[in-house]
Coordinates of C-alpha atoms and ligand atoms in Angstrom, one line a residue:
X59 CA -5.0 -1.6 29.0
X60 CA -5.1 -2.6 25.4
X61 CA -8.5 -3.2 25.0
X62 CA -9.3 -0.1 26.9
X63 CA -7.2 1.7 24.7
X64 CA -8.6 0.5 21.7
X65 CA -12.1 1.0 22.8
X66 CA -11.3 4.4 23.1
X67 CA -10.2 4.7 20.0
X68 CA -12.7 3.6 18.7
X69 CA -15.1 5.7 20.3
X70 CA -18.4 5.1 18.4
X71 CA -17.8 2.9 16.0
X72 CA -16.3 0.4 18.3
X73 CA -19.8 0.5 20.2
X74 CA -22.2 -0.1 17.7
X75 CA -19.7 -2.7 16.2
X76 CA -20.0 -4.6 19.0
X77 CA -23.8 -4.1 19.2
X78 CA -23.9 -4.9 16.0
X79 CA -22.4 -8.6 16.3
X80 CA -24.9 -10.5 18.1
X81 CA -27.3 -9.2 16.0
X82 CA -25.7 -10.8 13.0
X83 CA -25.5 -14.5 14.4
X84 CA -22.4 -17.0 13.6
X85 CA -23.0 -16.7 10.1
X86 CA -20.9 -13.5 9.6
X87 CA -18.0 -15.0 12.1
X88 CA -18.1 -18.0 10.0
X89 CA -17.4 -15.8 6.4
X90 CA -13.8 -15.9 5.3
X91 CA -11.5 -12.9 5.4
X92 CA -10.9 -12.2 1.8
X93 CA -7.9 -10.1 0.9
X94 CA -9.7 -6.6 0.2
X95 CA -6.7 -4.0 -0.2
X96 CA -8.2 -0.2 -0.5
X97 CA -6.5 2.9 0.3
X98 CA -6.2 3.8 4.3
X99 CA -8.0 6.9 4.6
X100 CA -6.5 10.4 4.5
X101 CA -7.9 11.9 8.1
X102 CA -8.9 10.5 11.6
X103 CA -12.3 12.8 11.6
X104 CA -10.5 15.0 14.0
X105 CA -13.6 17.2 14.7
X106 CA -11.6 20.2 15.0
X107 CA -8.9 18.7 12.2
X108 CA -10.3 16.2 9.4
X109 CA -7.7 15.4 8.0
X110 CA -5.3 15.5 10.7
X111 CA -3.1 11.8 11.2
X112 CA -4.0 9.1 8.8
X113 CA -6.3 5.4 8.9
X114 CA -5.5 1.8 8.3
X115 CA -2.4 1.8 10.1
X116 CA -0.9 2.7 13.6
X117 CA 2.5 3.7 14.1
X118 CA 4.4 1.7 17.0
X119 CA 8.3 3.7 16.9
X120 CA 9.5 6.0 15.3
X121 CA 13.3 6.0 14.8
X122 CA 14.5 9.4 13.6
X123 CA 17.9 10.6 12.3
X124 CA 17.9 14.5 12.3
X125 CA 21.0 16.2 10.1
X126 CA 20.9 19.7 10.8
X127 CA 23.0 22.5 9.8
X128 CA 22.9 25.8 12.1
X129 CA 22.8 29.2 10.6
X130 CA 21.5 27.9 7.0
X131 CA 18.9 25.8 8.5
X132 CA 19.6 22.6 6.3
X133 CA 18.6 19.7 7.2
X134 CA 19.0 16.5 5.7
X135 CA 16.8 13.2 7.2
X136 CA 15.7 9.9 7.6
X137 CA 12.8 8.6 9.7
X138 CA 11.9 5.2 10.2
X139 CA 8.5 3.7 10.9
X140 CA 7.5 1.1 12.6
X141 CA 3.8 0.3 12.0
X142 CA 0.9 -2.3 12.2
X143 CA -2.0 -2.5 9.2
X144 CA -5.6 -2.3 10.6
X145 CA -7.1 -3.2 7.3
X146 CA -5.9 -4.5 4.3
X147 CA -3.6 -1.8 2.5
X148 CA -3.0 -0.8 -0.9
X149 CA -1.8 2.8 0.4
X150 CA -1.5 4.4 3.1
X151 CA -1.0 8.5 4.0
X152 CA 1.5 10.1 6.0
X153 CA 1.5 14.0 7.4
X154 CA 4.4 16.1 6.0
X155 CA 4.6 19.7 4.8
X156 CA 7.7 21.7 3.5
X157 CA 10.0 18.5 2.6
X158 CA 12.2 17.3 -0.5
X159 CA 11.1 13.3 -0.4
X160 CA 14.3 11.6 -1.8
X161 CA 13.2 7.8 -1.5
X162 CA 10.7 5.6 0.1
X163 CA 11.4 1.9 1.2
X164 CA 7.9 -0.3 2.9
X165 CA 9.9 -3.1 4.5
X166 CA 12.6 -3.0 2.9
X167 CA 11.3 -2.9 -0.8
X168 CA 11.1 0.5 -3.3
X169 CA 7.8 2.3 -2.7
X170 CA 5.6 4.9 -5.1
X171 CA 4.4 8.1 -3.7
X172 CA 2.9 11.4 -4.2
X173 CA 2.3 14.4 -2.5
X174 CA -0.8 16.2 -2.5
X175 CA -2.3 19.7 -0.5
X176 CA -4.3 18.5 2.5
X177 CA -6.4 20.5 4.5
X178 CA -2.9 20.9 6.9
X179 CA 0.1 20.6 5.4
X180 CA 0.6 17.9 2.7
X181 CA -1.0 14.2 2.3
X182 CA 2.0 12.3 2.0
X183 CA 0.3 9.1 -0.1
X184 CA 2.4 5.6 -0.6
X185 CA 1.7 2.7 -2.2
X186 CA 3.9 -0.6 -1.2
X187 CA 5.0 -2.8 -4.2
X188 CA 2.9 -5.0 -2.3
X189 CA 0.1 -4.5 -0.4
X190 CA -0.4 -5.5 3.3
X191 CA -2.0 -7.8 5.0
X192 CA -4.7 -6.3 8.3
X193 CA -2.7 -6.9 11.1
X194 CA 0.6 -7.1 9.5
X195 CA 3.7 -5.4 10.7
X196 CA 5.6 -3.3 8.4
X197 CA 8.1 -0.5 8.2
X198 CA 8.8 2.6 5.9
X199 CA 11.6 4.6 5.8
X200 CA 11.8 7.6 4.6
X201 CA 14.5 9.7 3.3
X202 CA 14.1 13.7 3.1
X203 CA 15.5 16.9 3.0
X204 CA 14.4 20.4 3.6
X205 CA 15.1 23.8 5.0
X206 CA 13.8 25.1 8.6
X207 CA 12.4 28.3 6.6
X208 CA 11.1 26.7 3.8
X209 CA 7.9 28.1 3.0
X210 CA 4.9 25.5 3.7
X211 CA 1.4 25.2 3.4
X212 CA 0.3 25.4 6.9
X213 CA 1.7 27.4 10.1
X214 CA 5.2 26.2 11.1
X215 CA 6.4 24.2 14.1
X216 CA 10.0 25.7 13.5
X217 CA 11.3 28.8 16.6
X218 CA 14.4 30.2 15.8
X219 CA 16.9 31.6 18.3
X220 CA 19.5 34.4 17.8
X221 CA 21.9 31.7 18.2
X222 CA 20.7 30.1 15.0
X223 CA 19.9 27.5 16.0
X224 CA 16.1 26.3 16.4
X225 CA 13.5 24.3 18.7
X226 CA 10.1 22.4 17.8
X227 CA 6.9 23.7 19.1
X228 CA 4.9 21.2 17.1
X229 CA 1.4 21.9 18.9
X230 CA -1.4 20.9 17.6
X231 CA -0.5 20.0 14.0
X232 CA 3.2 21.2 13.2
X233 CA 5.3 17.7 13.7
X234 CA 4.7 17.3 10.3
X235 CA 7.0 20.1 9.2
X236 CA 9.9 18.0 11.0
X237 CA 9.3 14.7 9.6
X238 CA 6.9 12.6 7.9
X239 CA 4.0 11.3 10.3
X240 CA 1.0 9.8 12.0
X241 CA -0.2 13.8 13.1
X242 CA -2.7 12.8 15.2
X243 CA -2.6 12.8 18.6
X244 CA -4.8 9.3 18.9
X245 CA -1.6 7.9 17.5
X246 CA 0.9 7.4 20.1
X247 CA 4.3 5.8 20.0
X248 CA 8.1 5.0 21.2
X249 CA 10.4 6.9 19.9
X250 CA 14.2 7.5 19.3
X251 CA 16.1 10.5 18.4
X252 CA 19.6 10.8 16.6
X253 CA 20.3 15.0 16.3
X254 CA 23.8 15.8 15.0
X255 CA 25.0 18.9 16.4
X256 CA 28.2 20.9 15.3
X257 CA 31.0 22.0 17.5
X258 CA 29.7 24.6 20.3
X259 CA 25.9 23.7 20.0
X260 CA 24.1 20.8 21.8
X261 CA 21.2 18.8 20.4
X262 CA 18.1 17.6 22.9
X263 CA 15.1 15.1 22.1
X264 CA 12.4 14.2 24.3
X265 CA 13.4 11.1 26.8
X266 CA 16.5 9.5 27.8
X267 CA 20.2 10.9 26.1
X268 CA 21.5 7.3 25.5
X269 CA 25.3 8.2 24.4
X270 CA 26.9 10.9 22.2
X271 CA 29.1 9.7 18.9
X272 CA 31.8 12.1 17.6
X273 CA 32.0 12.2 13.5
X274 CA 34.8 13.2 11.6
X275 CA 33.4 16.3 10.4
X276 CA 33.9 17.5 14.5
X277 CA 30.0 17.1 15.2
X278 CA 28.7 14.9 17.6
X279 CA 25.1 12.7 17.0
X280 CA 23.1 12.8 20.3
X281 CA 20.9 9.7 20.6
X282 CA 18.2 9.6 22.3
X283 CA 15.5 7.2 23.5
X284 CA 11.5 7.9 25.1
X285 CA 10.3 4.3 26.4
X286 CA 6.8 5.9 27.6
X287 CA 4.4 6.3 24.6
X288 CA 4.0 9.9 22.7
X289 CA 1.9 11.7 20.3
X290 CA 3.9 13.6 17.5
X291 CA 2.6 17.2 18.5
X292 CA 4.8 16.4 21.8
X293 CA 8.3 16.6 20.0
X294 CA 11.0 18.5 21.3
X295 CA 14.0 18.6 19.3
X296 CA 16.4 21.4 19.5
X297 CA 19.6 22.3 18.4
X298 CA 20.7 25.3 19.8
X299 CA 23.8 26.9 22.0
X300 CA 22.8 25.6 25.4
X301 CA 23.9 23.9 28.3
X302 CA 23.0 21.2 30.1
X303 CA 22.3 21.5 33.4
X304 CA 21.5 18.5 35.8
X305 CA 19.7 17.5 38.9
X306 CA 17.2 14.6 40.6
X307 CA 13.9 14.8 42.4
X308 CA 13.0 14.7 45.7
X309 CA 11.7 11.2 44.9
X310 CA 15.5 10.4 42.5
X311 CA 14.1 11.4 39.0
X312 CA 17.0 12.9 36.5
X313 CA 16.4 15.5 36.2
X314 CA 18.0 17.7 33.1
X315 CA 17.7 21.3 31.6
X316 CA 19.0 23.1 28.6
X317 CA 19.4 27.2 29.0
X318 CA 21.3 29.5 27.2
X319 CA 24.9 29.3 27.3
X320 CA 26.4 31.7 29.3
X321 CA 23.7 32.5 31.6
X322 CA 23.5 29.2 33.4
X323 CA 23.9 31.5 36.7
X324 CA 20.8 33.3 35.5
X325 CA 18.2 30.3 35.1
X326 CA 20.5 27.4 36.9
X327 CA 17.9 28.8 40.5
X328 CA 15.3 29.1 38.1
X329 CA 15.8 25.3 36.9
X330 CA 16.5 24.1 40.8
X331 CA 12.4 25.5 41.4
X332 CA 11.7 22.3 39.6
X333 CA 11.8 19.6 42.5
X334 CA 9.6 21.4 44.7
X335 CA 7.3 21.9 41.9
X336 CA 7.1 17.9 40.9
X337 CA 7.1 16.9 44.5
X338 CA 4.3 19.5 44.8
X339 CA 2.6 17.9 42.0
X340 CA 3.3 14.2 42.8
X341 CA 1.5 14.2 46.3
X342 CA -1.3 15.2 44.0
X343 CA -1.0 12.7 41.2
X344 CA 0.8 10.1 42.5
X345 CA 4.4 9.1 40.9
X346 CA 5.3 11.3 37.8
X347 CA 4.9 9.4 34.6
X348 CA 8.2 9.7 32.9
X349 CA 11.8 8.4 33.3
X350 CA 12.6 11.9 32.9
X351 CA 11.9 15.5 33.0
X352 CA 13.4 19.0 32.1
X353 CA 12.9 22.3 31.3
X354 CA 14.5 24.2 28.3
X355 CA 15.0 28.1 28.5
X356 CA 15.3 29.4 24.7
X357 CA 14.8 32.9 23.0
X358 CA 13.5 31.5 19.9
X359 CA 10.2 30.5 21.8
X360 CA 8.0 33.0 23.0
X361 CA 5.4 30.8 24.8
X362 CA 5.6 27.7 26.7
X363 CA 4.8 24.2 25.4
X364 CA 4.9 20.7 27.4
X365 CA 6.5 18.6 25.5
X366 CA 7.4 15.4 26.7
X367 CA 9.8 15.2 29.3
X368 CA 10.9 18.1 28.1
X369 CA 9.1 21.2 28.4
X370 CA 10.0 24.3 26.4
X371 CA 9.8 28.1 27.8
X372 CA 10.8 31.1 26.2
X373 CA 13.3 33.0 28.1
X374 CA 10.9 36.0 28.6
X375 CA 8.8 34.5 31.4
X376 CA 11.5 34.6 34.0
X377 CA 11.3 38.4 35.2
X378 CA 9.2 38.7 38.7
X379 CA 6.1 39.8 38.0
X380 CA 4.7 43.6 39.3
X381 CA 4.9 41.9 42.9
X382 CA 8.8 41.0 42.7
X383 CA 7.4 37.5 43.0
X384 CA 8.1 34.8 40.9
X385 CA 4.7 34.0 39.5
X386 CA 6.5 32.7 36.5
X387 CA 7.0 29.7 38.8
X388 CA 2.8 29.4 37.9
X389 CA 3.5 28.6 34.1
X390 CA 6.4 26.1 35.1
X391 CA 4.2 24.1 36.8
X392 CA 1.5 24.2 34.4
X393 CA 3.6 22.6 31.7
X394 CA 4.8 20.2 34.2
X395 CA 0.7 19.5 35.0
X396 CA 0.8 18.7 31.5
X397 CA 3.3 16.0 32.1
X398 CA 0.3 14.3 33.7
X399 CA -2.5 15.9 31.7
X400 CA -2.1 16.3 28.0
X401 CA 1.1 13.8 27.7
X402 CA 0.8 10.8 29.4
X403 CA -3.2 10.9 29.2
X404 CA -3.5 12.2 25.7
X405 CA -6.8 13.8 24.2
X406 CA -8.1 11.4 21.5
X407 CA -8.8 14.1 18.9
X408 CA -8.1 17.7 19.6
X409 CA -11.7 18.4 20.3
X410 CA -11.6 16.9 24.1
X411 CA -8.2 19.5 24.8
X412 CA -10.1 21.3 27.6
X413 CA -9.0 18.5 29.5
X414 CA -5.2 19.2 28.4
X415 CA -5.5 23.1 29.8
X416 CA -8.4 22.8 32.5
X417 CA -6.0 21.2 34.8
X418 CA -3.1 22.8 34.2
X419 CA -4.8 26.4 34.6
X420 CA -6.5 25.4 37.9
X421 CA -3.4 23.4 39.2
X422 CA -1.1 26.5 38.7
X423 CA -4.1 28.5 40.0
X424 CA -3.6 26.3 43.0
X425 CA -0.2 26.9 43.2
X426 CA -0.6 30.5 43.1
X427 CA -3.0 30.4 45.8
X428 CA -0.8 28.2 48.3
X429 CA 2.2 30.4 48.0
X430 CA 0.0 33.4 48.4
X431 CA 0.5 34.8 45.2
X432 CA -3.4 35.0 44.3
X433 CA -6.8 33.2 45.4
X434 CA -8.1 30.6 42.7
X435 CA -11.7 31.4 44.0
X436 CA -11.6 35.2 42.6
X437 CA -10.0 33.8 39.3
X438 CA -12.9 31.4 39.0
X439 CA -15.8 33.9 39.6
X440 CA -14.1 36.7 37.1
X441 CA -14.1 33.3 34.1
X442 CA -18.0 32.2 35.2
X443 CA -18.9 35.8 34.4
X444 CA -17.4 35.9 31.0
X445 CA -17.9 32.4 29.7
X446 CA -21.3 32.5 28.7
X447 CA -19.9 34.6 26.1
X448 CA -17.5 32.5 25.6
X449 CA -19.1 29.7 25.1
X450 CA -21.3 31.4 22.5
X451 CA -18.7 32.9 20.5
X452 CA -16.6 30.4 20.3
X453 CA -18.3 27.2 21.6
X454 CA -18.3 25.6 25.1
X455 CA -15.3 23.8 27.1
X456 CA -15.8 20.5 25.9
X457 CA -17.2 21.8 22.3
X458 CA -14.9 24.1 21.2
X459 CA -14.7 24.9 17.6
X460 CA -11.3 26.3 18.2
X461 CA -8.2 25.5 19.9
X462 CA -6.3 28.4 21.9
X463 CA -9.6 30.1 23.7
X464 CA -11.0 31.0 27.3
X465 CA -13.4 28.5 27.1
X466 CA -10.7 25.6 26.8
X467 CA -7.9 27.1 29.0
X468 CA -10.2 29.3 32.1
X469 CA -13.3 27.6 31.3
X470 CA -11.7 24.2 31.8
X471 CA -10.6 25.2 34.9
X472 CA -14.3 26.8 35.9
X473 CA -15.3 22.9 35.0
X474 CA -12.7 21.2 37.4
X475 CA -13.4 24.0 40.4
X476 CA -17.7 23.5 39.7
X477 CA -16.7 20.0 40.0
X478 CA -14.6 20.4 43.0
X479 CA -17.0 22.3 44.9
X480 CA -20.4 20.0 44.0
X481 CA -18.0 16.4 44.8
X482 CA -16.3 17.7 47.5
X483 CA -12.6 18.6 47.3
X484 CA -11.5 14.7 48.3
X485 CA -13.8 13.3 46.0
X486 CA -12.1 15.6 43.7
X487 CA -8.9 14.5 44.6
X488 CA -9.5 10.8 44.0
X489 CA -11.3 11.6 40.5
X490 CA -7.9 13.0 39.0
X491 CA -5.7 10.9 41.0
X492 CA -7.2 8.1 39.6
X493 CA -7.5 9.4 36.0
X494 CA -4.2 9.5 35.8
X495 CA -3.2 6.4 37.1
X496 CA -6.3 4.5 34.9
X497 CA -5.4 6.5 31.6
X498 CA -1.6 6.3 32.0
X499 CA 0.1 6.2 28.7
X500 CA -3.3 6.2 26.8
X501 CA -5.7 8.3 25.1
X502 CA -8.5 9.8 26.2
X503 CA -12.5 11.7 26.0
X504 CA -14.7 14.1 27.1
X505 CA -17.1 11.1 27.9
X506 CA -14.6 8.6 29.9
X507 CA -14.0 11.5 31.6
X508 CA -17.9 11.4 32.7
X509 CA -17.7 7.3 33.4
X510 CA -14.8 7.8 35.3
X511 CA -15.9 11.1 37.5
X512 CA -19.2 8.2 38.4
X513 CA -17.5 5.7 39.0
X514 CA -14.8 6.6 41.4
X515 CA -17.3 8.9 43.7
X516 CA -20.8 6.4 42.6
X517 CA -22.8 9.7 42.3
X518 CA -24.4 9.4 38.8
X519 CA -26.3 12.9 39.3
X520 CA -22.4 14.2 38.2
X521 CA -22.8 12.5 35.1
X522 CA -25.4 15.1 33.9
X523 CA -24.0 18.1 36.1
X524 CA -20.7 17.5 33.9
X525 CA -22.3 17.3 30.7
X526 CA -24.4 20.8 31.5
X527 CA -21.0 22.0 32.0
X528 CA -18.9 20.9 28.9
X529 CA -21.5 21.1 26.4
X530 CA -24.0 24.0 27.4
X531 CA -24.9 26.9 26.1
X532 CA -24.7 28.4 29.0
X533 CA -22.8 28.6 32.5
X534 CA -24.8 26.2 34.9
X535 CA -25.3 28.1 38.3
X536 CA -22.0 27.5 40.5
X537 CA -22.4 25.2 43.3
X538 CA -22.3 27.1 46.7
X539 CA -21.9 30.5 44.9
X540 CA -25.6 31.4 43.9
X541 CA -24.9 34.7 43.7
X542 CA -22.1 34.3 40.7
X543 CA -23.8 36.1 37.4
X544 CA -22.8 36.5 33.6
X545 CA -22.0 39.9 33.1
X546 CA -20.8 40.0 29.5
Ligands
ZN822 ZN1 -1.3 24.5 28.5

């Protein structure tokens, strides 16, 4: 699995390098490696955020100790990063925004550092006392502090509730408002968290709650471990006046949800729908990819977000729709789909995001249809009619100019719908099921999805078919629906 991951991450560069090797011949491989430390790059070349993330190393593990005081929003924190150099390094960057840095060490030795303004937040350049060798494992420890409401250079990932607490909503580039990190979805790592909460509050984080420890001041430190790798954008830390509600899926997966204190009776039946949602999706995609799941319902957030193992929802979602139906369940299914598409299988850069949002919209639509609430084909037709105009303004689904538009969401679902009609539902279902199995705990590109679809179906014509749908300036004809036309 490592081979595939490396090849995918390097993308075009890996292909170019592989092609160049035979031409250079044995003389090139005989060259002794000369230690030549240089600074790592200040970005990984994400088309939508060129300076997001950093080059020259890959993170293996983050350990975050976060000591937060509700109401004042002050915090002190320490992040310990285990990483491996991917080049000889004289210096390297982390992404950060709005923090006061107190101390930095690299592999136990004090390091020098400086903060400069970046494209989205700040670049945090660390110069270790001794340069690092390509392939060398090293640790970085940063002690820092700040205030949740302090001004920042970019948008913030902090969301504040009426309880004086907060929850993190970091997608797509704002994990750096919580911790110095390599803030790119291409660099996934395992995580441990130690989050303190005073009496009356609870803490959350991704993964399993391993234990709690009491401190002399009466506060509690909550310790969590996320064993599967996670991109920074998906951190789900919070300190809130909440209640943990527990359950299990039909297959025995542990579930833990956090709902507002005093509203357990209102939200208990809502979160109790999760086992049915899990069963419905596991039938389609196979086993849920992580060791725990749950939903966090919080009044400090206005949307819904697929934080890994712990989706975050606004309290505003959970009202019956105009027909008195629990239409919000389609949003619960949307975020649960993301645990496979987006969290376990993560975009290598943000221009690939249609394959996060497309499946989430498509399967939420299918769920609504099976419940008799809506008809997927009607929604897809309405999307088709408008998508030419959206492609012109915001870019096609596979080449968006920015995140958050219809092109990625409904447009991404339309690409999958077209594929399901063209390939047939049975083959389409196999493409999607095999995709999340093959790329589990890894990163992807649109190119990888095109190759995968041809592999699984044995149908080479699906390569140009998907390219037209993903990258074309206008909608191709919809298979089976020659009467569908653009109207805008
Ligand atoms: Zn989504």
